[in-house]
Tab-separated table of C-alpha atoms in Angstrom:
chain	number	residue	atom	x	y	z
Y	1	MET	CA	58.405	-1.923	84.043
Y	2	VAL	CA	58.651	0.644	81.117
Y	3	ASP	CA	60.358	-2.247	79.210
Y	4	VAL	CA	57.146	-4.659	79.812
Y	5	VAL	CA	54.626	-2.424	79.530
Y	6	ARG	CA	56.181	-1.454	75.826
Y	7	LYS	CA	56.491	-5.218	74.822
Y	8	GLU	CA	52.641	-5.781	76.141
Y	9	TYR	CA	51.484	-3.303	74.061
Y	10	ASP	CA	54.158	-2.960	71.355
Y	11	ALA	CA	52.218	-6.674	70.824
Y	12	GLU	CA	48.360	-5.586	71.117
Y	13	ALA	CA	49.346	-3.193	68.632
Y	14	THR	CA	48.556	-4.701	65.170
Y	15	ASN	CA	44.348	-3.832	64.436
Y	16	TYR	CA	44.345	-2.007	67.760
Y	17	ASP	CA	42.281	0.257	67.240
Y	18	THR	CA	39.670	-2.549	65.747
Y	19	ASN	CA	40.425	-4.880	68.661
Y	20	LEU	CA	39.626	-1.793	71.418
Y	21	SER	CA	36.157	-2.363	69.663
Y	22	ALA	CA	33.905	1.178	70.697
Y	23	THR	CA	30.551	-1.238	71.429
Y	24	LEU	CA	31.989	-1.491	74.729
Y	25	PRO	CA	30.375	-0.366	77.688
Y	26	LEU	CA	33.824	1.018	78.970
Y	27	ILE	CA	35.203	2.533	75.914
Y	28	ARG	CA	32.415	3.739	74.726
Y	29	LEU	CA	32.114	5.347	78.370
Y	30	ASP	CA	36.030	6.888	77.966
Y	31	ASN	CA	35.882	8.547	74.413
Y	32	GLU	CA	32.340	10.151	75.156
Y	33	LEU	CA	33.755	11.671	78.615
Y	34	PHE	CA	36.963	12.664	76.647
Y	35	ILE	CA	34.970	14.394	73.717
Y	36	SER	CA	32.792	16.016	76.205
Y	37	ALA	CA	35.591	16.940	78.462
Y	38	ILE	CA	37.308	18.291	75.562
Y	39	GLY	CA	34.464	20.700	74.013
Y	40	ASP	CA	36.032	22.942	71.389
Y	41	ALA	CA	39.394	23.249	70.566
Y	42	THR	CA	39.090	25.336	67.860
Y	43	GLY	CA	43.080	25.624	67.007
Y	44	ALA	CA	44.217	24.370	70.241
Y	45	VAL	CA	47.690	22.633	70.014
Y	46	ILE	CA	47.865	19.118	71.591
Y	47	LEU	CA	50.397	17.924	73.865
Y	48	ASP	CA	49.606	14.258	73.909
Y	49	LEU	CA	50.879	11.956	76.212
Y	50	ALA	CA	51.017	8.417	76.226
Y	51	GLY	CA	48.845	8.749	73.323
Y	52	GLY	CA	49.596	5.614	71.753
Y	53	SER	CA	47.459	4.907	68.012
Y	54	GLY	CA	45.830	8.774	68.234
Y	55	VAL	CA	42.864	7.401	69.446
Y	56	LYS	CA	42.327	10.537	71.112
Y	57	ALA	CA	44.001	12.538	69.576
Y	58	ARG	CA	41.663	12.213	66.666
Y	59	PHE	CA	38.656	12.978	68.904
Y	60	ALA	CA	41.319	16.359	69.590
Y	61	ILE	CA	41.334	16.786	66.132
Y	62	ASN	CA	37.692	15.938	65.721
Y	63	ALA	CA	36.644	18.939	67.986
Y	64	GLY	CA	39.103	21.231	66.054
Y	65	ALA	CA	42.668	21.125	66.963
Y	66	ALA	CA	44.973	22.142	65.030
Y	67	ALA	CA	47.629	19.150	65.345
Y	68	VAL	CA	48.734	17.178	68.129
Y	69	ASP	CA	51.609	15.997	69.000
Y	70	ILE	CA	51.576	12.557	70.267
Y	71	ILE	CA	54.732	10.738	72.841
Y	72	ASP	CA	54.140	7.055	73.613
Y	73	ILE	CA	57.209	3.990	74.828
Y	74	SER	CA	55.165	1.918	71.930
Y	75	PRO	CA	56.413	1.808	68.151
Y	76	GLY	CA	53.491	-0.837	67.785
Y	77	MET	CA	51.343	1.537	68.289
Y	78	MET	CA	52.482	4.592	66.803
Y	79	ARG	CA	52.888	2.923	63.967
Y	80	GLU	CA	49.332	1.291	63.394
Y	81	GLY	CA	48.646	5.530	64.308
Y	82	GLN	CA	50.488	6.658	61.516
Y	83	ASN	CA	48.873	3.973	59.559
Y	84	ILE	CA	45.206	5.156	60.318
Y	85	GLU	CA	46.447	8.727	59.526
Y	86	ALA	CA	47.797	7.934	56.182
Y	87	THR	CA	44.329	6.179	54.720
Y	88	LEU	CA	42.840	10.179	55.953
Y	89	ASN	CA	45.630	11.739	53.718
Y	90	ARG	CA	46.600	13.942	56.675
Y	91	ASP	CA	49.470	15.850	58.617
Y	92	VAL	CA	48.079	16.794	61.471
Y	93	MET	CA	50.502	14.183	64.403
Y	94	ARG	CA	53.670	14.418	65.038
Y	95	TRP	CA	54.737	11.225	66.894
Y	96	PHE	CA	57.880	10.757	69.178
Y	97	GLU	CA	59.437	7.058	71.297
Y	98	ALA	CA	59.690	8.285	74.430
Y	99	ASP	CA	59.159	7.758	78.168
Y	100	ILE	CA	56.638	10.690	79.499
Y	101	SER	CA	58.209	10.064	82.977
Y	102	GLN	CA	61.467	10.994	82.627
Y	103	PRO	CA	62.748	14.570	80.938
Y	104	LEU	CA	61.967	15.195	77.379
Y	105	ASP	CA	63.819	18.173	76.397
Y	106	HIS	CA	65.636	15.658	73.552
Y	107	LEU	CA	62.746	15.924	71.421
Y	108	PRO	CA	61.774	18.908	68.889
Y	109	LEU	CA	58.170	19.533	70.857
Y	110	LYS	CA	56.577	23.313	71.295
Y	111	PRO	CA	57.801	25.580	73.831
Y	112	GLN	CA	54.311	24.823	75.721
Y	113	TYR	CA	50.918	23.571	74.554
Y	114	ASP	CA	46.711	24.560	74.634
Y	115	ILE	CA	46.045	21.712	75.543
Y	116	VAL	CA	48.095	18.418	77.326
Y	117	MET	CA	46.520	15.293	78.027
Y	118	ALA	CA	47.671	12.451	79.453
Y	119	ASN	CA	45.272	8.914	79.037
Y	120	TRP	CA	45.887	6.104	81.488
Y	121	PRO	CA	49.570	6.843	81.763
Y	122	PHE	CA	49.079	6.886	85.390
Y	123	ASP	CA	47.580	3.773	85.759
Y	124	HIS	CA	51.525	2.286	84.439
Y	125	VAL	CA	53.490	3.822	87.091
Y	126	GLU	CA	55.426	1.830	89.746
Y	127	ASN	CA	55.974	4.115	92.353
Y	128	MET	CA	55.770	7.806	93.075
Y	129	ASP	CA	58.646	9.167	91.433
Y	130	VAL	CA	57.736	7.836	88.376
Y	131	LEU	CA	54.397	9.604	88.472
Y	132	GLU	CA	55.485	13.281	89.569
Y	133	GLY	CA	57.808	12.397	86.541
Y	134	MET	CA	54.763	12.490	84.124
Y	135	PHE	CA	53.418	15.641	85.915
Y	136	ARG	CA	57.006	17.456	85.519
Y	137	ASN	CA	56.018	17.098	82.001
Y	138	ILE	CA	52.776	18.036	82.320
Y	139	GLU	CA	53.725	21.259	84.074
Y	140	LYS	CA	56.539	22.145	81.631
Y	141	TYR	CA	54.520	22.029	78.530
Y	142	LEU	CA	51.016	23.269	79.383
Y	143	LYS	CA	50.894	26.756	78.784
Y	144	PRO	CA	49.780	29.437	82.036
Y	145	GLY	CA	45.674	28.785	81.294
Y	146	GLY	CA	46.076	26.035	79.106
Y	147	ARG	CA	43.807	22.746	79.503
Y	148	PHE	CA	44.941	19.288	81.502
Y	149	LEU	CA	42.461	16.291	79.803
Y	150	GLY	CA	43.360	12.805	81.437
Y	151	ALA	CA	41.671	9.909	82.649
Y	152	ARG	CA	42.867	7.508	85.288
Y	153	THR	CA	41.234	4.725	86.889
Y	154	CYS	CA	39.750	5.056	90.128
Y	155	ASN	CA	39.766	2.559	92.476
Y	156	PRO	CA	41.393	-1.343	90.635
Y	157	ARG	CA	39.305	-2.819	93.372
Y	158	VAL	CA	35.773	-1.807	92.909
Y	159	PRO	CA	33.007	-4.719	92.105
Y	160	GLU	CA	32.401	-3.860	88.466
Y	161	MET	CA	36.154	-3.983	87.364
Y	162	ILE	CA	36.587	-6.976	89.565
Y	163	LYS	CA	33.716	-8.694	87.882
Y	164	GLY	CA	34.811	-7.197	84.103
Y	165	SER	CA	30.855	-7.119	83.599
Y	166	LEU	CA	31.318	-3.845	81.286
Y	167	GLY	CA	33.900	-5.251	79.227
Y	168	ALA	CA	36.904	-4.100	81.331
Y	169	LYS	CA	38.040	-6.577	84.097
Y	170	TYR	CA	41.142	-5.759	87.418
Y	171	ALA	CA	42.987	-9.129	88.174
Y	172	ASN	CA	45.943	-10.645	90.247
Y	173	PHE	CA	46.675	-7.519	93.295
Y	174	GLU	CA	49.527	-7.311	94.967
Y	175	ASP	CA	50.071	-4.628	96.834
Y	176	ILE	CA	53.046	-2.031	96.493
Y	177	PRO	CA	54.608	0.795	97.985
Y	178	GLY	CA	52.123	3.666	98.186
Y	179	GLY	CA	49.686	2.181	95.474
Y	180	VAL	CA	48.962	-1.111	94.036
Y	181	ARG	CA	50.209	-3.490	91.092
Y	182	TYR	CA	47.121	-5.495	88.875
Y	183	ARG	CA	46.877	-6.817	85.417
Y	184	PHE	CA	44.148	-5.635	83.027
Y	185	SER	CA	42.328	-6.551	79.829
Y	186	LEU	CA	39.886	-5.556	77.823
Y	187	ASP	CA	36.750	-8.842	76.327
Y	188	SER	CA	38.081	-7.461	72.855
Y	189	PHE	CA	42.179	-7.516	73.548
Y	190	GLU	CA	43.690	-11.040	73.388
Y	191	SER	CA	45.837	-10.298	75.882
Y	192	ASP	CA	46.130	-8.877	79.312
Y	193	ILE	CA	47.942	-5.916	80.267
Y	194	VAL	CA	50.535	-4.773	83.409
Y	195	ALA	CA	49.430	-1.878	84.964
Y	196	SER	CA	49.516	-0.521	88.430
Y	197	SER	CA	48.198	2.507	90.434
Y	198	MET	CA	49.609	5.301	93.459
Y	199	GLU	CA	47.176	6.005	95.643
Y	200	ALA	CA	47.987	9.975	95.168
Y	201	THR	CA	45.332	9.637	91.624
Y	202	TYR	CA	43.121	6.554	92.412
Y	203	SER	CA	41.756	7.542	95.231
Y	204	GLY	CA	40.480	10.938	94.202
Y	205	SER	CA	42.972	13.219	95.753
Y	206	THR	CA	43.790	16.345	93.930
Y	207	GLU	CA	47.302	17.045	95.867
Y	208	ILE	CA	49.440	15.673	93.205
Y	209	TYR	CA	47.081	18.213	90.196
Y	210	GLU	CA	47.684	20.885	92.616
Y	211	LYS	CA	51.291	20.520	93.514
Y	212	PHE	CA	51.926	20.839	89.480
Y	213	GLY	CA	50.655	23.829	89.448
Y	214	LEU	CA	46.979	22.368	87.864
Y	215	VAL	CA	43.743	23.896	89.991
Y	216	ASP	CA	39.712	23.817	89.314
Y	217	ILE	CA	40.422	20.582	89.294
Y	218	GLN	CA	37.110	18.727	88.167
Y	219	VAL	CA	36.112	15.515	87.224
Y	220	GLU	CA	33.751	15.143	83.662
Y	221	PRO	CA	29.971	14.340	85.027
Y	222	TYR	CA	29.482	10.249	83.975
Y	223	GLU	CA	26.116	11.184	83.219
Y	224	ASN	CA	27.382	13.455	79.958
Y	225	ALA	CA	28.379	10.478	77.901
Y	226	LYS	CA	25.635	9.309	75.690
Y	227	VAL	CA	25.858	5.609	76.931
Y	228	VAL	CA	25.003	6.871	80.293
Y	229	LYS	CA	22.132	8.347	79.170
Y	230	GLU	CA	21.168	5.240	77.099
Y	231	HIS	CA	21.961	2.879	79.265
Y	232	PRO	CA	21.009	4.127	82.951
Y	233	LYS	CA	19.915	0.302	84.599
Y	234	LEU	CA	22.932	-0.547	83.385
Y	235	TRP	CA	25.371	2.412	85.482
Y	236	GLU	CA	23.549	1.720	88.053
Y	237	ALA	CA	26.071	0.403	90.512
Y	238	TYR	CA	29.576	1.122	88.424
Y	239	LEU	CA	27.825	5.318	89.332
Y	240	GLN	CA	28.015	4.225	92.701
Y	241	GLU	CA	31.501	2.834	92.779
Y	242	PRO	CA	33.115	3.777	89.370
Y	243	GLY	CA	36.054	2.448	87.473
Y	244	MET	CA	37.713	4.926	85.892
Y	245	ALA	CA	37.921	9.376	86.054
Y	246	MET	CA	37.854	11.731	83.139
Y	247	VAL	CA	39.677	14.531	84.921
Y	248	LYS	CA	39.968	18.102	83.813
Y	249	ALA	CA	42.364	20.916	85.270
Y	250	THR	CA	43.977	24.689	83.673
Y	251	LYS	CA	47.211	25.323	84.702
Y	252	LYS	CA	47.025	28.451	87.427
Y	253	ILE	CA	48.302	31.886	85.770
């Protein structure tokens, strides 16, 4: 599955940040929940697992982070991010190509980080071994007392995600051991992308987080997103059965 995901994200990489329209309601929700969840990140050194073109990394820098190391499987996505950073004339991000479900010892990473982010990679896993491999890296590189932030899907089959009325759509569901495979698309993308999620995360269970040393596990309140405050009627049905969650937690000391 890694090769398929790499190929499909590489295909979307050109002008990815432009195509990932911030005007789409679900993109606004995702971004604004992240900004709310990270809060003040002054001086933080961050590891961004599956950071792509650095969308969340740039929000983190805006929140005060000192530096971000980004790991992703798509060289095309990272190249777009590097181009954006070059136009900003700054050098606060490092970029590494790797599969975040595998050991990362071959990379010149820091021993531990103040914050580890993993936004959406849990929805590109084909089995529990892959998912646990990602969590092992979160546990290894997050310092005791450090913060974890990560967006994940809720049940992919919730009505609003099937309808696609908020700018993103899930379709072509196939049950797999422990989870579900599907395709997702955004209104601004040229094509859809393969995804698969394990019930261990999309169910809302905190067991796997706790297994890998995370505590105080919370979902960022949806009402903290400006787009929800501004358009409450638009979100009524979605908030009854949300399609995504921004999870935040702390590594136990």
